[in-house]
Tab-separated table of C-alpha atoms and ligand atoms in Angstrom:
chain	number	residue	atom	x	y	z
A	210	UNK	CA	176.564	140.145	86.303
A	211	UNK	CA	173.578	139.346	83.676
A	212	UNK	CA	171.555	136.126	85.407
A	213	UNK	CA	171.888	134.476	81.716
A	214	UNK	CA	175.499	133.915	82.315
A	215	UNK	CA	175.564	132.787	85.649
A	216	UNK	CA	176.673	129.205	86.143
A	217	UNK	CA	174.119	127.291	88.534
A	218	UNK	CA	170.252	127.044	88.096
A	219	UNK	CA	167.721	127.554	90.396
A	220	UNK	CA	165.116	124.563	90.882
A	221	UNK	CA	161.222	124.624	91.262
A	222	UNK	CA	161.528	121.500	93.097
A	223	UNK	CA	163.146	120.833	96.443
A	224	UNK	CA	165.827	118.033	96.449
A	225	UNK	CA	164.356	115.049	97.773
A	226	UNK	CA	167.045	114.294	100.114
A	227	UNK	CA	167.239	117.856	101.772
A	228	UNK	CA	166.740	117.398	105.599
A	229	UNK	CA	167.214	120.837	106.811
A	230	UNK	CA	166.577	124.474	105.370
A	231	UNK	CA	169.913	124.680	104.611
A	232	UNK	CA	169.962	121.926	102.777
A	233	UNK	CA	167.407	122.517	100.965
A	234	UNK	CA	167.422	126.262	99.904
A	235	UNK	CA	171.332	126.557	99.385
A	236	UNK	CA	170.801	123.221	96.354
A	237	UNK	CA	167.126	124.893	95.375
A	238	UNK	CA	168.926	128.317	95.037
A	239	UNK	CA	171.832	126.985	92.877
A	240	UNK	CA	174.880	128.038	95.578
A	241	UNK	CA	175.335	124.115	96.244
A	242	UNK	CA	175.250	121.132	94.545
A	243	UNK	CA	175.383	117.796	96.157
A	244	UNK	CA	178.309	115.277	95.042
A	245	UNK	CA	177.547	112.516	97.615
A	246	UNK	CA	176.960	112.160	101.435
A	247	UNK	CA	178.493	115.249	103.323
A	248	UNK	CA	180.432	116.240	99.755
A	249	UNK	CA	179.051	119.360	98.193
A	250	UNK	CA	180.464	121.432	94.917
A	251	UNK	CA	180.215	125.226	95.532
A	252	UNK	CA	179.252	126.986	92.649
A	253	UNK	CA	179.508	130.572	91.813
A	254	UNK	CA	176.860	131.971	93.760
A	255	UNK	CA	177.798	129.480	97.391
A	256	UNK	CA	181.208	130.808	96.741
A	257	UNK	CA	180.746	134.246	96.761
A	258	UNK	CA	179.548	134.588	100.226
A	259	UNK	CA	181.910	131.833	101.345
A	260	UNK	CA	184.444	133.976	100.599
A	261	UNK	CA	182.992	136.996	101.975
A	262	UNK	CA	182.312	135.054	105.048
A	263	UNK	CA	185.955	134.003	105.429
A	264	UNK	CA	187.242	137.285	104.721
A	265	UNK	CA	185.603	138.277	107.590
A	266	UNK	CA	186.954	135.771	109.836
A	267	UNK	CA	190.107	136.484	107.959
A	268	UNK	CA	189.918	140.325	108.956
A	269	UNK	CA	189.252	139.596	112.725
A	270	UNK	CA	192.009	136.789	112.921
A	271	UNK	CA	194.360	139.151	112.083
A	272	UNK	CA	193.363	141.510	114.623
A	273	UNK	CA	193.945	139.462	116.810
A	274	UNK	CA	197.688	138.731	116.002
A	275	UNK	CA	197.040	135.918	113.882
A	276	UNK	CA	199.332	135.239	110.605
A	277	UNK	CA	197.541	133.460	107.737
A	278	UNK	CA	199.307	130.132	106.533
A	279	UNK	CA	198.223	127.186	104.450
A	280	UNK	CA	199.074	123.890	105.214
A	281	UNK	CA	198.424	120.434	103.651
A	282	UNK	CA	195.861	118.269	103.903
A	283	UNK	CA	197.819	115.144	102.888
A	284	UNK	CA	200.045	114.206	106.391
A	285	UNK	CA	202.495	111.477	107.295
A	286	UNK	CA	201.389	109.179	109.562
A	287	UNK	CA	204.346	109.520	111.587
A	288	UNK	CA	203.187	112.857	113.146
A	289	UNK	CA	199.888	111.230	114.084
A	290	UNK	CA	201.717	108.270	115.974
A	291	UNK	CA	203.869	110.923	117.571
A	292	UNK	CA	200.325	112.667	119.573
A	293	UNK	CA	198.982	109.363	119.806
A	294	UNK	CA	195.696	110.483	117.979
A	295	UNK	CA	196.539	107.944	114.867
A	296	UNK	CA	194.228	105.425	116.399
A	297	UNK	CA	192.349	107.324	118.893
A	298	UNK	CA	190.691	110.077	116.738
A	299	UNK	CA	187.668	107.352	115.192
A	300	UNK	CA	186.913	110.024	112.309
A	301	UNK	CA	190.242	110.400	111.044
A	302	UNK	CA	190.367	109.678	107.233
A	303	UNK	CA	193.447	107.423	106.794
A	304	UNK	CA	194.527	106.241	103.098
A	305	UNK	CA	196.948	104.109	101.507
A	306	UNK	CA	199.315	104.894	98.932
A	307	UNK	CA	200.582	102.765	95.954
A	308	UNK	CA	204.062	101.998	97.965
A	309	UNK	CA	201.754	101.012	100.735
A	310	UNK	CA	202.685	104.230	102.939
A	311	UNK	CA	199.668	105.251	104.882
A	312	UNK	CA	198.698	109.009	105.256
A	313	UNK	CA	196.138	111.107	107.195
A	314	UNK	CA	193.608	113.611	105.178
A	315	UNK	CA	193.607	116.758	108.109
A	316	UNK	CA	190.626	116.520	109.797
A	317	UNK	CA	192.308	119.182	112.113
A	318	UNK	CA	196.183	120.313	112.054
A	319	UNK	CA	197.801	120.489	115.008
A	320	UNK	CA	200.560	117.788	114.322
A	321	UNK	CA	201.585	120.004	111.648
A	322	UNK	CA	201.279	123.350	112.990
A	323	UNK	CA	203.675	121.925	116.431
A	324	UNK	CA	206.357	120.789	114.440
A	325	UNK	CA	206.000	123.876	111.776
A	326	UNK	CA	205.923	126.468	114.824
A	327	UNK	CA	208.548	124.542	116.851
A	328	UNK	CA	211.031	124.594	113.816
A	329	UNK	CA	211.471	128.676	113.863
A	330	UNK	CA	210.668	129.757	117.436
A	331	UNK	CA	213.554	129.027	120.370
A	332	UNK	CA	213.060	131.941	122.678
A	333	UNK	CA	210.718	134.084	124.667
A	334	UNK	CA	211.426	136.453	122.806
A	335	UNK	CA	209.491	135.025	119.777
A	336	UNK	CA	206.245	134.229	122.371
A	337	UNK	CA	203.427	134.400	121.508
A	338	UNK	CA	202.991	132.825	118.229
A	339	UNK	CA	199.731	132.750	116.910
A	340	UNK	CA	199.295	130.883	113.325
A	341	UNK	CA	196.284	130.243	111.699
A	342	UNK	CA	195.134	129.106	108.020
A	343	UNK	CA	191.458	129.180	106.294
A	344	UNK	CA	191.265	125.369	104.447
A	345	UNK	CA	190.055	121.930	103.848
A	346	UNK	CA	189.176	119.468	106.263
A	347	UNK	CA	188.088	115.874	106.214
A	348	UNK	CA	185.565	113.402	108.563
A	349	UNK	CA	184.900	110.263	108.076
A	350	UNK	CA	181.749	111.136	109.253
A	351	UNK	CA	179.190	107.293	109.759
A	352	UNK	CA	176.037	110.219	108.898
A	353	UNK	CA	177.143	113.247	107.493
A	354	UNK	CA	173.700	115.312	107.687
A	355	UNK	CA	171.913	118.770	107.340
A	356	UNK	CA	173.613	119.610	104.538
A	357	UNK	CA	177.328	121.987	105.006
A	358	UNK	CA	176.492	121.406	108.448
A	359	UNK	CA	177.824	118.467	108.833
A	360	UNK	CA	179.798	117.240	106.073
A	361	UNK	CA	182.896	114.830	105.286
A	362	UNK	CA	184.536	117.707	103.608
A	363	UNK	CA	184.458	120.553	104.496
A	364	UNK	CA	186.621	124.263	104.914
A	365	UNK	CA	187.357	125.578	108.408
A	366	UNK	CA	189.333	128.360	109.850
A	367	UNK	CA	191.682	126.502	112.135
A	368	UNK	CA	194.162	128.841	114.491
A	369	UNK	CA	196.981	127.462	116.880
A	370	UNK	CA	198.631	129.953	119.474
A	371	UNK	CA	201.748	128.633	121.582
A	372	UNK	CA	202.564	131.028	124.954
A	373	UNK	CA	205.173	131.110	127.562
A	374	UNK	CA	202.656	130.205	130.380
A	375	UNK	CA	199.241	129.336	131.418
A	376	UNK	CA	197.912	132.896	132.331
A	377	UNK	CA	199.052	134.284	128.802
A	378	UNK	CA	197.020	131.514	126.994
A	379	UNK	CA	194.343	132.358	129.498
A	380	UNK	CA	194.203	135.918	128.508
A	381	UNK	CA	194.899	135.038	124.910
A	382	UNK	CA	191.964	132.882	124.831
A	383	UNK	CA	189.730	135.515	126.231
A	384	UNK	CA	190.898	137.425	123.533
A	385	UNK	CA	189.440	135.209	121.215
A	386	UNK	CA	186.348	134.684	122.516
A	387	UNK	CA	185.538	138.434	122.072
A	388	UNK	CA	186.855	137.990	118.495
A	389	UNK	CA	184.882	135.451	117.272
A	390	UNK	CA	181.736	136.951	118.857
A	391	UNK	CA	182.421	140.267	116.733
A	392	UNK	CA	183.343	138.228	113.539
A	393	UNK	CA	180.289	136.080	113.850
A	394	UNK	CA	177.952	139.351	114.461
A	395	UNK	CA	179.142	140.454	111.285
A	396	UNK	CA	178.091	137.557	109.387
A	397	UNK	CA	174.675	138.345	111.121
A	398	UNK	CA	174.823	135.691	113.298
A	399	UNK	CA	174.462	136.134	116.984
A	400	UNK	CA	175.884	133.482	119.120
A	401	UNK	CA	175.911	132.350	122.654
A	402	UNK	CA	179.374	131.388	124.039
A	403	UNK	CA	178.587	127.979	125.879
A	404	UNK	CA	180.852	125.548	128.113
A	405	UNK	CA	181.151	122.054	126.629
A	406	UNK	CA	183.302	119.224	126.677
A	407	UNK	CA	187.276	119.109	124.954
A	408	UNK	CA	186.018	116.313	122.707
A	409	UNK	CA	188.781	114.847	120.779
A	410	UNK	CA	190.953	117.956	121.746
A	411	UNK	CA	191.430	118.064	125.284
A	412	UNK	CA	189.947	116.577	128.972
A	413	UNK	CA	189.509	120.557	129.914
A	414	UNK	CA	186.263	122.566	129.137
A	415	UNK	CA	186.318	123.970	126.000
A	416	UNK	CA	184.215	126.788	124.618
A	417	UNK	CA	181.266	126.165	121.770
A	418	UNK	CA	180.220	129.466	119.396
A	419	UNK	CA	176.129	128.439	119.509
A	420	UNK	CA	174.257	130.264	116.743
A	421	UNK	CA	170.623	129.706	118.273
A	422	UNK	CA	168.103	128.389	115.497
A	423	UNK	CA	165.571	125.871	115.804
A	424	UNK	CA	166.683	123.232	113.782
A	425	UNK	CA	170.210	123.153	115.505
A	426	UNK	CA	171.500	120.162	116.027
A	427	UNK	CA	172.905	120.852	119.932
A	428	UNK	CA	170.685	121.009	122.728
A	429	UNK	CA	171.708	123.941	125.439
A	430	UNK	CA	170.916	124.906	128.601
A	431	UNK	CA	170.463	128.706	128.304
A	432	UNK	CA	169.775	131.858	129.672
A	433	UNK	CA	167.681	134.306	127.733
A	434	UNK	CA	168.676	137.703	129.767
A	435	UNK	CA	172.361	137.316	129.726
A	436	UNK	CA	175.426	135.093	127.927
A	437	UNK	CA	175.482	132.166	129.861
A	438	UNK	CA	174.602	129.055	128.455
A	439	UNK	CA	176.054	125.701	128.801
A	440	UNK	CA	175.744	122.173	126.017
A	441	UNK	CA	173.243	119.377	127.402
A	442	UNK	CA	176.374	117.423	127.234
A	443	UNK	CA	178.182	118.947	130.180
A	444	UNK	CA	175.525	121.291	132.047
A	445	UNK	CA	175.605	121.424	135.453
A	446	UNK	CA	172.323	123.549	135.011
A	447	UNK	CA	168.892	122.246	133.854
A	448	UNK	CA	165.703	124.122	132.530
A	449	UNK	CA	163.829	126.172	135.237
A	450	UNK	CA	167.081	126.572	137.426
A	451	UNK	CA	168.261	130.070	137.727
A	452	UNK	CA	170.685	131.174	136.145
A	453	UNK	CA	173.972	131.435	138.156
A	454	UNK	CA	174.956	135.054	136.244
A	455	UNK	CA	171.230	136.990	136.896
A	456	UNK	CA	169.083	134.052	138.601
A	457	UNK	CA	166.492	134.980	135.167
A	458	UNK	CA	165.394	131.237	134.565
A	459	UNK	CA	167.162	129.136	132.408
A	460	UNK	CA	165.378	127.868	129.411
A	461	UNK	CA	166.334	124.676	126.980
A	462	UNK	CA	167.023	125.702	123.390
A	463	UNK	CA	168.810	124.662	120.044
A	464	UNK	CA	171.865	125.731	118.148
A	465	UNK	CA	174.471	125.243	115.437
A	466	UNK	CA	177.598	124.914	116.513
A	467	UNK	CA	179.844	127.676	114.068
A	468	UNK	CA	183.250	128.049	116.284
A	469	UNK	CA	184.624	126.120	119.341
A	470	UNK	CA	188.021	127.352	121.073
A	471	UNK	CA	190.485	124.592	123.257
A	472	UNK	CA	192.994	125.146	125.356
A	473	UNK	CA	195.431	122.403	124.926
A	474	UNK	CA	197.474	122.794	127.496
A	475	UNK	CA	201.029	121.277	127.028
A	476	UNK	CA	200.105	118.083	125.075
A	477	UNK	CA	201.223	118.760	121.725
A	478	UNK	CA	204.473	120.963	122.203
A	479	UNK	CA	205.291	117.894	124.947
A	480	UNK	CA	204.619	115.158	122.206
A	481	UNK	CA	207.099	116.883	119.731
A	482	UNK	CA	209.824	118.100	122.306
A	483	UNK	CA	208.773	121.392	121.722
A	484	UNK	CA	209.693	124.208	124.139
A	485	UNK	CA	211.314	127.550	124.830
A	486	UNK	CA	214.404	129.568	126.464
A	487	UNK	CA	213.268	131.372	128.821
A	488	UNK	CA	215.532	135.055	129.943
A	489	UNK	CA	217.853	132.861	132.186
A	490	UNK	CA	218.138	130.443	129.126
A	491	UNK	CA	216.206	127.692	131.116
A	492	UNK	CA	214.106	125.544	128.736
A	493	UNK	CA	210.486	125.868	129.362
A	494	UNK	CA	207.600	124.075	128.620
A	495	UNK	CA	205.038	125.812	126.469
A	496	UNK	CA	200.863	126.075	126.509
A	497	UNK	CA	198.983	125.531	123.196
A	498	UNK	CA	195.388	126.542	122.144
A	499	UNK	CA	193.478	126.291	119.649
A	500	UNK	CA	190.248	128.029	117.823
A	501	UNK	CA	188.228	126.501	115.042
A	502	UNK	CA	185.565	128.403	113.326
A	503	UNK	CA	183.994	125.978	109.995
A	504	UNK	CA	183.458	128.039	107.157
A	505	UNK	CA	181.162	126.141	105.030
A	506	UNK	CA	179.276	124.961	108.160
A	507	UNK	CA	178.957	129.030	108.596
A	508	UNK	CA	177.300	129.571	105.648
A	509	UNK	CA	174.939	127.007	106.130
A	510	UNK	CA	173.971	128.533	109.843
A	511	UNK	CA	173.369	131.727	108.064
A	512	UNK	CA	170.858	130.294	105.978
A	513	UNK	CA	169.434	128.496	108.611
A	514	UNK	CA	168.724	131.681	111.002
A	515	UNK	CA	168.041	134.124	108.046
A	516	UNK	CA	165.086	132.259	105.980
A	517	UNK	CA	161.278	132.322	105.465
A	518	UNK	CA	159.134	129.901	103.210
A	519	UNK	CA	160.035	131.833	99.631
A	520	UNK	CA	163.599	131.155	100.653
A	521	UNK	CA	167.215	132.734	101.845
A	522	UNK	CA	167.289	136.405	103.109
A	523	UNK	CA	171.633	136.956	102.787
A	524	UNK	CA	172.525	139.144	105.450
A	525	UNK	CA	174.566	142.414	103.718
A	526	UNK	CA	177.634	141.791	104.823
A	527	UNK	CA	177.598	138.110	103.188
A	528	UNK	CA	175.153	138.388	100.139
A	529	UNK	CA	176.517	136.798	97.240
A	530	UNK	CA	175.286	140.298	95.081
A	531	UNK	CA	174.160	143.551	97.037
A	532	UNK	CA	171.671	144.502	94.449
A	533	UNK	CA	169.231	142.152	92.212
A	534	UNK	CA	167.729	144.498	89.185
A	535	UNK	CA	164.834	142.613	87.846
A	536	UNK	CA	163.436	144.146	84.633
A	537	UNK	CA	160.051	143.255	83.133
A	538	UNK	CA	159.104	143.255	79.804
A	539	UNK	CA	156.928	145.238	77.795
A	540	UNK	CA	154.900	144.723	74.716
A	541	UNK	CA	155.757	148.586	73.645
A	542	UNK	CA	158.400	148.498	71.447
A	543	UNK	CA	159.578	151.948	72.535
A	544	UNK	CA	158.781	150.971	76.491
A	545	UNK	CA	160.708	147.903	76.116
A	546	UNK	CA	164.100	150.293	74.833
A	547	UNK	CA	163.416	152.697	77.792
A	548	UNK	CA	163.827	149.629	80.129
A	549	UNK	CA	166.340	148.386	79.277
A	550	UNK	CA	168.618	151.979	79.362
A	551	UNK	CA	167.255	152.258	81.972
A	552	UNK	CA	168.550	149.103	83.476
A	553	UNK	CA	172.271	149.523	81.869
A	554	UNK	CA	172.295	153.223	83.211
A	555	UNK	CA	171.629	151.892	86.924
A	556	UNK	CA	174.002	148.687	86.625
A	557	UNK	CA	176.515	151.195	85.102
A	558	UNK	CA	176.010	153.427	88.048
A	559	UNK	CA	176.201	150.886	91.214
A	560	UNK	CA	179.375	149.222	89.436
A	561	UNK	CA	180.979	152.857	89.358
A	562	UNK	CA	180.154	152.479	93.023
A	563	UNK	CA	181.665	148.749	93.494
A	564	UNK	CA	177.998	147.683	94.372
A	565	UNK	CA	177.829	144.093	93.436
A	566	UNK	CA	174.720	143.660	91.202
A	567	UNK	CA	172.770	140.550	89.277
A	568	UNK	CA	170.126	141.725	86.354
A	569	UNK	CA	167.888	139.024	85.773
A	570	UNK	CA	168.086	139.462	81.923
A	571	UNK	CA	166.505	135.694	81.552
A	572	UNK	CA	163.313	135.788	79.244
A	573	UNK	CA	161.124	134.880	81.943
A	574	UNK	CA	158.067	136.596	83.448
A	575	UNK	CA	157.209	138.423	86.286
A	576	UNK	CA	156.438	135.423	88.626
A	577	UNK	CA	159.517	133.042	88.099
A	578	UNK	CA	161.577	136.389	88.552
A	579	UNK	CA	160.280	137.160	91.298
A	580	UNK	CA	160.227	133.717	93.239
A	581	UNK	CA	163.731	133.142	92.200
A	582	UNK	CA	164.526	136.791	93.602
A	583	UNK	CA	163.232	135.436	96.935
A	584	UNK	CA	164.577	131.835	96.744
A	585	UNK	CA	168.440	133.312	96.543
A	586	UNK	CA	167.925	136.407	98.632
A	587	UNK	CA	169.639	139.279	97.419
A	588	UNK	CA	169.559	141.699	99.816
A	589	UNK	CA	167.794	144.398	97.665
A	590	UNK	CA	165.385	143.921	94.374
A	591	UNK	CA	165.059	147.169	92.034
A	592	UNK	CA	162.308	146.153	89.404
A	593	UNK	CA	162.139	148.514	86.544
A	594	UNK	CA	159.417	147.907	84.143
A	595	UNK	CA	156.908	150.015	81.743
A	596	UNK	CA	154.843	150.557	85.267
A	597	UNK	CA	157.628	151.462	87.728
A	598	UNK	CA	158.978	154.310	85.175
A	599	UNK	CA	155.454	155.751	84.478
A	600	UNK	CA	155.139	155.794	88.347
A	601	UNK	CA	158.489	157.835	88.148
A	602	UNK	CA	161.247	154.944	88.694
A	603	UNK	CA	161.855	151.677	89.896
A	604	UNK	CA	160.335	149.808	92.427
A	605	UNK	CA	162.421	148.968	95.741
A	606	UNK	CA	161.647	146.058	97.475
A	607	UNK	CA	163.941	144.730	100.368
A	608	UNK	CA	164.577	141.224	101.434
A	609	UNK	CA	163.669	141.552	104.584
A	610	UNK	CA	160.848	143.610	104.591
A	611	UNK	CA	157.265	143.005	103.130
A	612	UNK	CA	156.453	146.051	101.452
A	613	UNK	CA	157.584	147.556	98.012
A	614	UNK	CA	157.909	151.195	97.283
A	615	UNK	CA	158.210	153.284	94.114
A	616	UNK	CA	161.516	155.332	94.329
A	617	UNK	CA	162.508	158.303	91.766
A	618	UNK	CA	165.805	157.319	89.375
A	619	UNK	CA	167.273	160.875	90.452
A	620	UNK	CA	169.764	159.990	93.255
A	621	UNK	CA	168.912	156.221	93.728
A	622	UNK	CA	172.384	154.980	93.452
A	623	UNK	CA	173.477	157.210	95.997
A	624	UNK	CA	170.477	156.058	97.787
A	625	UNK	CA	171.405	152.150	97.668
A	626	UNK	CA	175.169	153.077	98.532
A	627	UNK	CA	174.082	154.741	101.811
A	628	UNK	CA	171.185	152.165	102.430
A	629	UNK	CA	173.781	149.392	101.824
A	630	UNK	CA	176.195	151.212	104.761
A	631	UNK	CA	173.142	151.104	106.923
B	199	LIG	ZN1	171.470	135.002	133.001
């Protein structure tokens, strides 16, 4: 991809309204733009690693059993009456019609999924049932804030599982937790698994997914040696006690919330008469969880724990391009057309290779290049310019490191292909 044709600008200037990193760099960088309070457009740059970041979660669902559905946002009131949650849930977004038939916008889809699931399953035999779909989600949020983080719409990763007891959700669950650990490691985000409240799920304990950063918006009660950690909001545990896992103590800290998992018990199958024949033919009463991991809020947490004051530093596995080349120009006619086939040779070379690469082709110098190369983070910058090639190639400079080095053309896309496996 030449930088001249990609849609979405980067900006000198921080938007006035940013209140958090995220905020700030994903608008500054051109991934985001903002449409109004907690409503964001994701342009093509944002998208790209929102996509790579579901695919992920995608990937690791699926491992665990899951099977991908989509369904809609727009629901009949009638199904929210059914659970009760019509008038309970106080951020449910509920519109009108023309015909004066109200409807729900999904802020979360579990009196769709019941009815959906209970519709084709009848026996044991089709236990357990895990569904789970990757889509949009709506809050009416009074303060949507901190940019994706908390927004009024949003895209989540919502799964529902239905089992034939308590123990099989309970090892189910456990499942999951390990899951979403893994998928969230691969996003480069590393998480502590912390006991909080149901919310608007459930009266149980549910689990929260904290990615520790300091500008996160939960307060925890934490252990630094080993997992346990618990939210402010139902810790049993306060700063200096020791921890009840490895007595280390236990120290206060901050963190985004990227994934929570419920168990729901029997509410919702019990709401819509759902349950099962057991191998006597008895009908049994089934358990319900569920496991929520927000995309876009995801990308955001990414940007908040991998940043530094020239901007975003992607992690790999989520960088919206693998490879930036920046070429710089040259006065010398002839040095200028050595450049640039140069440059076409290499992009040739890491697309042979399905290496994802942006050329800043813009008729800019050095400086702006480079700043914007920092602001959106590519993972690796190749500059190739009249002084790289008489130094014998291109100079490599990583994200995440602060040094540059001069590296030979001979063998460099090999090079990047291994470094990017690394
Ligand atoms: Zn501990």
């Amino acid at each position: 991809m030449r930088y001249s044709h990609l849609f979405g600008k980067t900006s000198k200037n921080a938007p006035s309204d940013a209140d958090s990193p995220n905020a700030r760099l994903l608008e500054q960088g051109g991934f985001v733009e903002h449409v109004m309070a907690g409503v964001y457009s994701w342009l093509p740059l944002g998208l790209s690693v929102l996509r790579k970041a579901e695919q992920i979660i995608r990937e690791e669902m699926n491992a665990l059993g899951g099977q991908e559905i989509f369904m809609p946002s727009l629901q009949p009131k009638e199904y929210w009456d059914k659970t009760g949650r019509w008038d309970s849930v106080d951020i449910l977004f509920k519109i009108k019609s023309q015909t004066d038939k109200m409807y729900a916008l999904g802020c979360s889809h579990e009196e769709v999924v019941t009815p959906l699931a209970q519709k084709f399953t009848r026996s044991y035999k089709e236990l357990p049932l895990m569904l789970y779909q990757i889509n949009t989600k709506f809050r009416d949020e009074l303060r949507a804030k901190s940019g994706v983080l908390r927004g009024r719409e949003f895209r989540m990763k919502d799964m529902y599982s239905f089992h034939t007891s308590q123990a099989d959700l309970d090892a189910y669950y456990a499942r999951v937790k390990e899951g979403y650990v893994k998928a969230f490691a691969r996003c480069g985000l590393d998480v502590k698994v912390v006991e909080a409240s149901g919310g608007i799920f459930t009266k149980k304990i549910s689990h929260e997914f904290q990615a520790l950063t300091p500008s996160g918006e939960d307060t925890l009660i934490a252990c630094g040696s080993c997992e346990f950690g618990q939210n402010v909001e139902v810790a049993t545990q306060k700063e200096g006690d020791a921890c009840p896992n490895c007595g280390k103590p236990l120290v206060k800290t901050k963190g985004i919330e990227v994934g929570n998992i419920f168990d729901l018990g029997k509410k919702f199958p019990e709401d819509f008469g759902f349950d099962y024949m057991d191998e006597t033919g008895a009908h049994k009463p089934l358990v319900m969880g569920c496991y929520g991991i927000g995309t876009t809020r995801l990308v955001g947490a990414i940007v908040e724990a991998h940043h530094d004051d020239k901007g975003i530093i992607w992690p790999k596995s989520v960088a919206p391009f693998q490879v930036e080349i920046v070429p710089l120009k040259s006065k010398d006619e002839e040095k200028q057309k050595l450049v640039e086939a140069t440059v076409s040779a290499l992009e040739k070379d890491l697309a042979e290779r399905g290496i994802e690469t942006l050329v800043d082709d813009r008729d800019k110098g050095a400086g702006e290049k480079f700043a914007d190369a920092d602001l959106i983070g590519i993972p690796l910058r190749l500059v190739v310019s009249e002084k790289s090639l008489a130094a014998g190639g291109v100079e490599w400079k990583e994200r995440a490191a602060a040094e540059a080095k001069s590296v030979p053309l001979e063998g460099l896309g090999a090079e990047i292909a291994s470094w990017l496996k690394s």
